[in-house]
Tab-separated table of C-alpha atoms and ligand atoms in Angstrom:
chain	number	residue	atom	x	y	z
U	20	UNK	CA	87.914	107.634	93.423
U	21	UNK	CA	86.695	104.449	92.026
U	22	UNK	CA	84.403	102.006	93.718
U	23	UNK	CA	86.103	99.872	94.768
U	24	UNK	CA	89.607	101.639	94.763
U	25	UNK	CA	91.928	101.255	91.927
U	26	UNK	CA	95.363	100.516	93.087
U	27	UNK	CA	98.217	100.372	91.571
U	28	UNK	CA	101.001	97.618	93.216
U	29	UNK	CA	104.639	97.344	93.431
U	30	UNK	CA	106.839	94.602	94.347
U	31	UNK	CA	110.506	93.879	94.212
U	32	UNK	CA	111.677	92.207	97.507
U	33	UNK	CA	113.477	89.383	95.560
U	34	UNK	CA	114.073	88.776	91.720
U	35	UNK	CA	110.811	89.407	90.273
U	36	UNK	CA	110.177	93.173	89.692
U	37	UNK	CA	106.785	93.471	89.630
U	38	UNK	CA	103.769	96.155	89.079
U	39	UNK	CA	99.826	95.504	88.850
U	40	UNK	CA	96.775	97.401	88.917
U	41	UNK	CA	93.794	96.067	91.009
U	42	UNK	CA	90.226	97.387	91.636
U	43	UNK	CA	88.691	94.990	93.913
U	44	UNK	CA	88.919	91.438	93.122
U	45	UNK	CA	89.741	92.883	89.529
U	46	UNK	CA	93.237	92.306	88.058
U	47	UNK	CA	93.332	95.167	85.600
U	48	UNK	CA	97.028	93.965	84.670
U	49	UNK	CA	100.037	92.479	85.953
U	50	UNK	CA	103.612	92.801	85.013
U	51	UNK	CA	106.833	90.498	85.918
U	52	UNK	CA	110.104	91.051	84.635
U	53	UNK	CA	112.025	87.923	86.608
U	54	UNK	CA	116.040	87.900	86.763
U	55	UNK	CA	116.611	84.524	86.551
U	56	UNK	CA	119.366	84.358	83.954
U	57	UNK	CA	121.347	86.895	85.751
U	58	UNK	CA	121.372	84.622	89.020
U	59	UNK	CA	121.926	82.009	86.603
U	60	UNK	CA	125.797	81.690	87.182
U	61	UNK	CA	125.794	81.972	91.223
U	62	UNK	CA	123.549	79.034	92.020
U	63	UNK	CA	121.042	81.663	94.023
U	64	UNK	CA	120.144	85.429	94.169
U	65	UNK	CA	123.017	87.397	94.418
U	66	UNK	CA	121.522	90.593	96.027
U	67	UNK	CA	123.555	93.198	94.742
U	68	UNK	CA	122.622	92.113	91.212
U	69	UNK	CA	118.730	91.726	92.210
U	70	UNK	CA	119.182	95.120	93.667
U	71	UNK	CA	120.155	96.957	90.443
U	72	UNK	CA	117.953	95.031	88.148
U	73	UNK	CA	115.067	96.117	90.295
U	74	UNK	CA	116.312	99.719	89.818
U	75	UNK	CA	116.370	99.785	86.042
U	76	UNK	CA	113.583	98.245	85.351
U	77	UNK	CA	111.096	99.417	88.091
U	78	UNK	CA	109.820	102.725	86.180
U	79	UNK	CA	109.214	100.757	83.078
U	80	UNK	CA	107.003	97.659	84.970
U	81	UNK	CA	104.996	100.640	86.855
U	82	UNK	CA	104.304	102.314	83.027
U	83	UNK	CA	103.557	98.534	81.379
U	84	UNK	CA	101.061	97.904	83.678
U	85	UNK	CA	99.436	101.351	83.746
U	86	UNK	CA	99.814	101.130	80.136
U	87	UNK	CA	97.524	97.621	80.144
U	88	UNK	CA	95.399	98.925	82.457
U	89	UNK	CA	94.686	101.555	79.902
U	90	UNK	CA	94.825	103.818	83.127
U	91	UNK	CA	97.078	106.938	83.562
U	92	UNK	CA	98.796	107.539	87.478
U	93	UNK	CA	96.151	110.342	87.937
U	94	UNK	CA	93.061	107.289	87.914
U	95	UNK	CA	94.620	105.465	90.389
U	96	UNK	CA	93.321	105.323	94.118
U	97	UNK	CA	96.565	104.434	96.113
U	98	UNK	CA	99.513	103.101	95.366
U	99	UNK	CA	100.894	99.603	97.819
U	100	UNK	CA	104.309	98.234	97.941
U	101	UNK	CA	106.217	95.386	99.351
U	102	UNK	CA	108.404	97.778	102.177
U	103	UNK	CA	109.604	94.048	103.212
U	104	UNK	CA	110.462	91.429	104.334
U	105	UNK	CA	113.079	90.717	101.613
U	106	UNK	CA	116.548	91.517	100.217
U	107	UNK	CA	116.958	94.872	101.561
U	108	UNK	CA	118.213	96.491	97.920
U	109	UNK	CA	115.301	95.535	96.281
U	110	UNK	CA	113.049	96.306	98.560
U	111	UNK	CA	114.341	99.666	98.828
U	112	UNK	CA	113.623	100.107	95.087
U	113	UNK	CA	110.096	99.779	95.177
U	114	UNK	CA	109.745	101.889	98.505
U	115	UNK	CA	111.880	104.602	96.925
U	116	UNK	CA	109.303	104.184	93.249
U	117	UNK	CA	106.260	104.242	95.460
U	118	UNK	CA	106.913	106.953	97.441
U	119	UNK	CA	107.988	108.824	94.246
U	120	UNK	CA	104.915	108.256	93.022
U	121	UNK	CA	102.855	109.046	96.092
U	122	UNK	CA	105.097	112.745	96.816
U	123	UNK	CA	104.243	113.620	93.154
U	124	UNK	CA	100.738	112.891	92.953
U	125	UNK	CA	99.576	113.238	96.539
U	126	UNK	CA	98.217	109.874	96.658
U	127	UNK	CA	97.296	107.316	99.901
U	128	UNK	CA	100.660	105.284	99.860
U	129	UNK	CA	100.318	101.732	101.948
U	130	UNK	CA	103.007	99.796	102.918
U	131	UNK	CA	102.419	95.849	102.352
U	132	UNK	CA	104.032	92.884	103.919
U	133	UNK	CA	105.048	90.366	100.816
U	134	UNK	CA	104.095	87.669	102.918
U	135	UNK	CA	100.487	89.385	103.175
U	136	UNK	CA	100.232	89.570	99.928
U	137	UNK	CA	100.689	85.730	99.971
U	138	UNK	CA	98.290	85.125	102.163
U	139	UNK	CA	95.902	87.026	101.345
U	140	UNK	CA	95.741	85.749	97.400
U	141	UNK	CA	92.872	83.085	98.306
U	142	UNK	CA	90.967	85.857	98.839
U	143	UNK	CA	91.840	87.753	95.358
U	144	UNK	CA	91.530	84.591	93.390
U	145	UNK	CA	88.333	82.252	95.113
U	146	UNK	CA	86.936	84.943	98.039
U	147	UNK	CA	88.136	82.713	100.390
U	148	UNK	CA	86.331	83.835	103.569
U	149	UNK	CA	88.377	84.447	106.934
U	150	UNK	CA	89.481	82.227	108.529
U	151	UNK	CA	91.488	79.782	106.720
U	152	UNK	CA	94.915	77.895	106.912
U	153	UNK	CA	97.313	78.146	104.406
U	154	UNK	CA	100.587	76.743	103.410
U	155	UNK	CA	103.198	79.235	101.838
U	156	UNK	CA	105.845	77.109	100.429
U	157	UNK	CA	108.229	78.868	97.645
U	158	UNK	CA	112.060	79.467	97.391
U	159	UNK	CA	112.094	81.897	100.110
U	160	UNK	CA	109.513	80.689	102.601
U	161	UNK	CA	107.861	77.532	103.746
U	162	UNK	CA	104.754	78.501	106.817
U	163	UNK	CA	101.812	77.548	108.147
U	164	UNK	CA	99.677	80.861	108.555
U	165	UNK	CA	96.230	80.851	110.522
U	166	UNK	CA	94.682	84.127	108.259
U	167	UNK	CA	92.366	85.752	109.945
U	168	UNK	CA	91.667	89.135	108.593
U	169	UNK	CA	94.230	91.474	106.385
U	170	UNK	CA	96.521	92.028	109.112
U	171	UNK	CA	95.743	89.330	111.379
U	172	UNK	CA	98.092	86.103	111.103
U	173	UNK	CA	98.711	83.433	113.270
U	174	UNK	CA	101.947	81.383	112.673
U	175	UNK	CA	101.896	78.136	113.900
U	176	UNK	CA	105.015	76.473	112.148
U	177	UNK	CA	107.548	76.828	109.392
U	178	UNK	CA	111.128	75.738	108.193
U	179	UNK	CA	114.187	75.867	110.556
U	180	UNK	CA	116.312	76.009	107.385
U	181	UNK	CA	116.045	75.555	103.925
U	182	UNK	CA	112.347	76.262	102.437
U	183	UNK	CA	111.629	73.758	99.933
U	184	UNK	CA	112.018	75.826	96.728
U	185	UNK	CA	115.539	75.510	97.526
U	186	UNK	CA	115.734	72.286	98.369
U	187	UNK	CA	114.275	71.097	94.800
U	188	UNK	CA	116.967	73.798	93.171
U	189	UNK	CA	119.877	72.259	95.303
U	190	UNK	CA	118.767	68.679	94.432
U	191	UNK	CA	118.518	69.737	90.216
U	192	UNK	CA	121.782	70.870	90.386
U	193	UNK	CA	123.403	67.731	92.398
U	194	UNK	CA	121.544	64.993	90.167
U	195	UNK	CA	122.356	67.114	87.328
U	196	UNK	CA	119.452	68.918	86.202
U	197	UNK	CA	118.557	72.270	85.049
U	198	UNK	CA	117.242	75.274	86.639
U	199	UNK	CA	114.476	76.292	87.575
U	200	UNK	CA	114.944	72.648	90.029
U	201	UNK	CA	111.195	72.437	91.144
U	202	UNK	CA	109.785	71.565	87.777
U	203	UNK	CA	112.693	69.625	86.163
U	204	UNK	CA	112.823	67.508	89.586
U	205	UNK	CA	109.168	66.942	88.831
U	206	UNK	CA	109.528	65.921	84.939
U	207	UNK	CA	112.261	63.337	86.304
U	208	UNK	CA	110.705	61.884	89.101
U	209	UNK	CA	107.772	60.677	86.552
U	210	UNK	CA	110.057	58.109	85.400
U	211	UNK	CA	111.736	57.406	88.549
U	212	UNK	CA	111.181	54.826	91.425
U	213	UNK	CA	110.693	56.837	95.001
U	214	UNK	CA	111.399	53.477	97.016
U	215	UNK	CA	115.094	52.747	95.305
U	216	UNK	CA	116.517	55.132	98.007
U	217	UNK	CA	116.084	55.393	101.440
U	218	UNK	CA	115.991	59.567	102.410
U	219	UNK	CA	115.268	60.972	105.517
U	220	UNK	CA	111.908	63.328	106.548
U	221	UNK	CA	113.274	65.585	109.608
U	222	UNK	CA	111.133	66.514	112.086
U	223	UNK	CA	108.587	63.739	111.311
U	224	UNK	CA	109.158	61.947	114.442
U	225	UNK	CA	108.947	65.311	116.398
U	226	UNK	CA	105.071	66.864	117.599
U	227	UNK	CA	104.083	69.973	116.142
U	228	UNK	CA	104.378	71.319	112.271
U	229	UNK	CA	107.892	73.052	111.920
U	230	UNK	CA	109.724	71.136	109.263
U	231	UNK	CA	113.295	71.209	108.072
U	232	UNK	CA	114.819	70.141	105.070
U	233	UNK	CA	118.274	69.779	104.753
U	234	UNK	CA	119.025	66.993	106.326
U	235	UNK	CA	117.435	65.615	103.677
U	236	UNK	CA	119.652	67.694	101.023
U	237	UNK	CA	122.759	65.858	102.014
U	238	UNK	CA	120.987	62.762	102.193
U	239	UNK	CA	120.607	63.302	98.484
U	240	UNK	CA	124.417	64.619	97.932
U	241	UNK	CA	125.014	61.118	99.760
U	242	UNK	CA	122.975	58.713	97.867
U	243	UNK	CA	124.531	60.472	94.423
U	244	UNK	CA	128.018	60.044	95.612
U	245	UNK	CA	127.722	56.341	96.626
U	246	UNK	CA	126.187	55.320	92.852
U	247	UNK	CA	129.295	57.605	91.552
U	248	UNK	CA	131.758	56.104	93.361
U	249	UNK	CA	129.817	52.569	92.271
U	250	UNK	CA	129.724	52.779	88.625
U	251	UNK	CA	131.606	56.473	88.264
U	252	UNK	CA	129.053	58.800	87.103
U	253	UNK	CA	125.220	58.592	87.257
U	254	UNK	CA	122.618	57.121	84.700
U	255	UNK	CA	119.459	58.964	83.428
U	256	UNK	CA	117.395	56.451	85.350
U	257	UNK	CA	119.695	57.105	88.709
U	258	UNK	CA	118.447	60.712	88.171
U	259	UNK	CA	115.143	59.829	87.862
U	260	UNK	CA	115.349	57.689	90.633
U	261	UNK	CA	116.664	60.551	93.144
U	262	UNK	CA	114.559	62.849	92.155
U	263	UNK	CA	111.329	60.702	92.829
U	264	UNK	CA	112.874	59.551	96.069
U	265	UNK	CA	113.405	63.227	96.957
U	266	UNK	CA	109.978	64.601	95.864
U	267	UNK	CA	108.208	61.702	97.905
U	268	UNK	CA	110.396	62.451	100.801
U	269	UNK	CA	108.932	66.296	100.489
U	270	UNK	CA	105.506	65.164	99.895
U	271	UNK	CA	105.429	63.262	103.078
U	272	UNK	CA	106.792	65.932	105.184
U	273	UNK	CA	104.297	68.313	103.731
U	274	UNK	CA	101.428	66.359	104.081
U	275	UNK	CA	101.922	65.171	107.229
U	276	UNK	CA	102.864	68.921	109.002
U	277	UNK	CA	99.996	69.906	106.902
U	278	UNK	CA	97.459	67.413	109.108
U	279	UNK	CA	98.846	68.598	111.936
U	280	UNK	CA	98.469	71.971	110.990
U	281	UNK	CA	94.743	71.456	109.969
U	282	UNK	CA	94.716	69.426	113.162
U	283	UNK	CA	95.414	72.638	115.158
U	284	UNK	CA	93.502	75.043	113.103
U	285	UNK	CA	90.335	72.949	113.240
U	286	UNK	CA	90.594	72.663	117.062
U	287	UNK	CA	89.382	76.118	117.652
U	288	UNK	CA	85.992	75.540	115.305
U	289	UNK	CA	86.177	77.933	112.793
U	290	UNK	CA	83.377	79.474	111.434
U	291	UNK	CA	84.928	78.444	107.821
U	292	UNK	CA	87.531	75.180	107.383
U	293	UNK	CA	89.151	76.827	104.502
U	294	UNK	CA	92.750	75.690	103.559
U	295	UNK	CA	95.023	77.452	100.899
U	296	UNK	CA	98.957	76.682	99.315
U	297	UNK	CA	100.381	79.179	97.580
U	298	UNK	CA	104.125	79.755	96.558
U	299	UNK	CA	106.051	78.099	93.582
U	300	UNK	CA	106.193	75.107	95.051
U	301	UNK	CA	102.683	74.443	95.205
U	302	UNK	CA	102.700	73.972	91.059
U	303	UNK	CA	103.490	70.564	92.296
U	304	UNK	CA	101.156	67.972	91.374
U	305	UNK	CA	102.401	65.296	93.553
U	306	UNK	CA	102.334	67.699	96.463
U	307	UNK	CA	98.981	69.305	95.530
U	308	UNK	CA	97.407	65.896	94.981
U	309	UNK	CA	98.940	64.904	98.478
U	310	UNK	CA	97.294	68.399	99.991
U	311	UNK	CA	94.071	68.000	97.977
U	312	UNK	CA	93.181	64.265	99.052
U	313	UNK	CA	94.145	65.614	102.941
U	314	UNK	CA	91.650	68.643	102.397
U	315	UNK	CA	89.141	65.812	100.983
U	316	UNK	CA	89.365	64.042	104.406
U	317	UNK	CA	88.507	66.508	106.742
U	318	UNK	CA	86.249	68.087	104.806
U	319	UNK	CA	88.206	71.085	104.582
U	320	UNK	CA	88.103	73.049	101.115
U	321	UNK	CA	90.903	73.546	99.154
U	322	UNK	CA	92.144	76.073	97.559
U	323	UNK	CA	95.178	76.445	95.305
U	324	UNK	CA	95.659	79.944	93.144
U	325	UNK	CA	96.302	80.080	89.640
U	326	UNK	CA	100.551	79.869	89.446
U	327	UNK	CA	101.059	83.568	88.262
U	328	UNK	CA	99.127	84.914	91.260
U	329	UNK	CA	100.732	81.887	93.542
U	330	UNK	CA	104.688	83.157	92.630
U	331	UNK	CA	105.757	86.284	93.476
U	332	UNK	CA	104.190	89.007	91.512
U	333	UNK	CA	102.592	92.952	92.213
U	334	UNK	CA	98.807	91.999	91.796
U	335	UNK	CA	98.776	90.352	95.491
U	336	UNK	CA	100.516	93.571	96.623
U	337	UNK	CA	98.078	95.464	95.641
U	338	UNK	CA	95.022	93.674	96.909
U	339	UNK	CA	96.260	93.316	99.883
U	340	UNK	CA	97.300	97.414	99.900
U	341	UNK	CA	93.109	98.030	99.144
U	342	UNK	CA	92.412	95.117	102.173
U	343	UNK	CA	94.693	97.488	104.432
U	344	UNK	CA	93.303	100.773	103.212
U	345	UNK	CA	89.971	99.092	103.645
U	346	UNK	CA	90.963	98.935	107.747
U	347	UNK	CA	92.485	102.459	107.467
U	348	UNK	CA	96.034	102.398	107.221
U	349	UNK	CA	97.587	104.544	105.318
U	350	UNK	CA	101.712	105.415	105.508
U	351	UNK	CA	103.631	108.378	104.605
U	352	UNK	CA	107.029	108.968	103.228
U	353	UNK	CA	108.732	107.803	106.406
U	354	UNK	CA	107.681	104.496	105.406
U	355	UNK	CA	110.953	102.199	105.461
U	356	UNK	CA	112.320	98.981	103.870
U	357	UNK	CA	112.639	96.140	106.450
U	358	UNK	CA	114.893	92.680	105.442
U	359	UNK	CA	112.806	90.961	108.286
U	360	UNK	CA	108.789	91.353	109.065
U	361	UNK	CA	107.159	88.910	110.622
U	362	UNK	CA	103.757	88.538	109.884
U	363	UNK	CA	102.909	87.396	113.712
U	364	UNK	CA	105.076	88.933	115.577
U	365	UNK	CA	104.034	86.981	118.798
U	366	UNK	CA	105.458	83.831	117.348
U	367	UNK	CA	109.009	82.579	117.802
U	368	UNK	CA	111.739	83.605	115.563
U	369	UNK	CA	112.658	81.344	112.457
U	370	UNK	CA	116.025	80.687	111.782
U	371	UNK	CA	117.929	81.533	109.202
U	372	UNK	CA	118.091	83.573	106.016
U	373	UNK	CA	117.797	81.087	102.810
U	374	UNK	CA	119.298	82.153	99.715
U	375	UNK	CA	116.925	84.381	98.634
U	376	UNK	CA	116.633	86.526	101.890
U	377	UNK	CA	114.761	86.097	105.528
U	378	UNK	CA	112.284	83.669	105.641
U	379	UNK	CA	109.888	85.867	107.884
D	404	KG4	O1	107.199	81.525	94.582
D	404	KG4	P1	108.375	81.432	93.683
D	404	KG4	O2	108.205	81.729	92.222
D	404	KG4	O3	109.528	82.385	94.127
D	404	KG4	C1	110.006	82.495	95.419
D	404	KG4	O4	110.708	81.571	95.849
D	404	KG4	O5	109.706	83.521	96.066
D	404	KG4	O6	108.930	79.956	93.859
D	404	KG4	C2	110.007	79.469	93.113
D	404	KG4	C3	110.380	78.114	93.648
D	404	KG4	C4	111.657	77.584	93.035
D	404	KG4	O7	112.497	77.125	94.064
D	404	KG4	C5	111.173	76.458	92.138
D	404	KG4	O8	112.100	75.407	91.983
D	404	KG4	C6	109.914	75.996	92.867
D	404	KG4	O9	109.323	77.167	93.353
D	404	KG4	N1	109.015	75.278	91.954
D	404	KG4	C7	108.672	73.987	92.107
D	404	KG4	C8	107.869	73.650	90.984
D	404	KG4	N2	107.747	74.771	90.197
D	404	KG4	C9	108.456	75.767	90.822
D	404	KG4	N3	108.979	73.095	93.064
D	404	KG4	C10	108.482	71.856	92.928
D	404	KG4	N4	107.738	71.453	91.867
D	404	KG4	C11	107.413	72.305	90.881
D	404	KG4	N5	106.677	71.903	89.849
D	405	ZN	ZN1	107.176	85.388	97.683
C-alpha cells in the first residue's frame, strides 16, 4: 500500500470512456477515448452506440493508463468507478471492468457517484477546503451543489430541462454551426451583437436558483425563422448575431442563479466562502468572466479547474474513490449500475432526462 493510496479510476457513464491513476492529489495519468464522431449523425448520444464503444475500448483505456503510470494492476491500492448516475449501458461497462478487476486481484473496489467526482475536482486541482459552492454546468447536468465533505452534498437548485451544454449544441445546429456547439457558439458570438435580438431568461423573474432553458431554445428557432422567412436564408453576421444574443441570454441566467446561490450558501457563515464551476460549459469565457467578477464581489474565491479535469474524465473518479475509502467505504461485487443517483437525496426530484441521460 502506498501512502497515500494509489488508485486506479474508471468512468464510462456517457461518451467518454475513461481510466486514470491517482495517488493523492497526484494525477499519475489520465486516459479519454471520447465518441463524438459516432454520435455525430444523431444530433445526441445514442445509448446503444455509447454502450458498445465503452465495451471495446474499456480494457485498453484501463492498460493505457496503467501503462503511463508506469504501474502494473498489482501496485494499485483500489480500484473506483462511476456505478452511476448515467446511461445505464455504459455504466454497466465500467462496473462489470472494475469488478473484474477487483474479483481477480482481491482489491478494495469503491463505487463513485460521477457527479462526486465533479464536485469534488476543486479539491484534486486547488485543495479547495470544505465547504464550498459550486456550479456543475455540462451537457448532461446544470446544479448548484453546497459540498460539504466527500459524500455530503446539499442541492439547492438545478435545470428543469435542458442543461446548458445542450442548449449551446441545439443552438449550433439551428444557426448553422458545427459541433461541438459550446465553443463554435462562442467563436461566433465574438463578432456578433447580443442586443439585435430580444431572447428570453426563464425563471429570472421567479425566487430561488432553479433555471430552465428551453424556452429560450425556441426563442432562438424563432428569431432564425423570422430573418429566413425575411431575406430567405441567414447571413454570417445573422449567425453571429444569434449566437451572441443566446450566450448573453445564458450568461445572465447563470450569473444571476449563481448570486442567489452564493446568496444562500453564504447565509449559513461558512467557515470557508469557496465557490467552484466545473463541467464543459464552464470553458466559457463570457460565462467565467461573468462568475469570476460575481466571486470578486462577495469576496468569495473562485475556482475554475483546468478543462480536462472540468469534462468528464476517470482522474475525478478516482480521487473521489480514495476521498470515500478515506471515510471507509468500501463495496463488493454486488455493487450495481444506477441510471439515476442523486447526490442529495433529500432534495426534490429534477425533471427530466436530457439527451445524454438523467440529470441527477
Ligand atoms: O462536461 P462535458 O465535456 O460533457 C458532458 O456534457 O458531460 O461538456 C460538454 C458540453 C457540450 O455541450 C459543449 O457544447 C459544452 O460543454 N461546451 C461549451 C464550451 N465548450 C464546451 N459551452 C459553451 N462554451 C464553450 N466554450
Ligand atoms: Zn459529467
Amino acid at each position: 500500500m502506498t501512502d497515500p493510496l494509489t488508485i486506479l479510476g474508471i468512468e464510462s457513464s456517457c461518451d467518454d470512456t475513461a481510466a486514470a491513476v491517482v495517488r493523492g492529489r497526484t494525477v499519475l495519468s489520465s486516459v479519454v477515448f471520447g465518441q463524438t464522431e459516432l454520435h455525430a449523425d444523431f444530433g445526441g448520444v445514442v445509448p446503444e452506440i455509447a454502450a458498445r464503444a465503452h465495451a471495446e475500448k474499456i480494457d485498453l483505456a484501463v492498460e493505457q493508463a496503467l501503462a503511463s503510470a508506469e504501474l502494473t494492476l498489482a501496485e494499485v491500492d483500489a480500484i473506483a468507478v462511476t456505478a452511476g448516475p448515467g446511461l445505464i449501458g455504459g455504466v454497466l461497462s465500467g462496473v462489470m471492468c472494475a469488478k473484474g478487476l477487483a474479483a481477480a486481484t482481491g482489491k478494495p473496489l469503491i463505487g463513485v457517484n460521477h457527479l462526486a467526482g465533479h464536485a469534488l475536482t476543486p479539491r484534486l486541482t486547488d485543495d479547495l477546503p470544505f465547504p464550498y459552492l459550486m456550479l456543475l454546468v455540462s451537457g448532461g447536468h446544470c446544479q448548484f451543489l453546497i459540498v460539504e465533505g466527500p459524500d455530503s452534498f446539499r442541492r439547492i437548485g438545478g435545470t428543469i430541462d435542458d442543461a446548458p451544454g445542450e442548449a449551446f449544441d441545439k443552438t449550433a445546429r439551428l444557426i448553422g454551426l458545427p459541433q461541438p456547439g459550446g465553443p463554435n457558439v462562442e467563436r461566433a458570438a465574438q463578432s456578433g451583437d447580443a442586443g439585435r435580438f430580444a431572447l428570453p431568461r426563464p425563471l429570472l423573474d421567479r425566487p430561488g436558483c432553479d433555471m430552465s432553458f428551453s424556452g429560450l431554445k425556441t426563442a432562438m428557432l424563432r428569431a432564425r425563422d423570422s430573418i429566413g422567412a425575411e431575406k430567405g436564408g441567414i447571413t454570417e453576421q445573422d449567425q453571429a448575431d444569434l449566437a451572441a444574443g443566446f450566450q448573453q441570454a445564458v450568461v445572465d441566467i447563470l450569473t444571476e442563479k449563481t448570486r442567489r446561490a452564493l446568496a444562500i450558501y453564504l447565509e449559513d457563515k461558512p467557515v470557508n466562502r469557496g465557490f467552484a464551476v466545473a463541467g464543459g460549459v464552464a470553458a466559457n469565457g463570457a460565462i467565467r468572466a461573468g462568475l469570476q467578477q460575481l466571486c470578486a464581489n462577495t469576496e468569495t474565491v473562485f475556482t475554475a479547474p483546468p478543462l480536462d479535469l472540468c469534462t468528464d474524465n476517470a482522474a475525478m473518479i478516482a480521487y473521489a474513490g480514495g476521498a470515500l475509502h478515506g471515510m471507509g467505504q468500501v463495496d463488493d461485487l454486488t455493487l450495481s449500475a444506477r441510471p439515476r443517483w442523486p447526490l442529495d437525496q433529500t432534495a426534490p426530484a429534477l425533471l427530466g432526462s436530457g439527451k445524454k441521460g438523467a440529470k441527477a
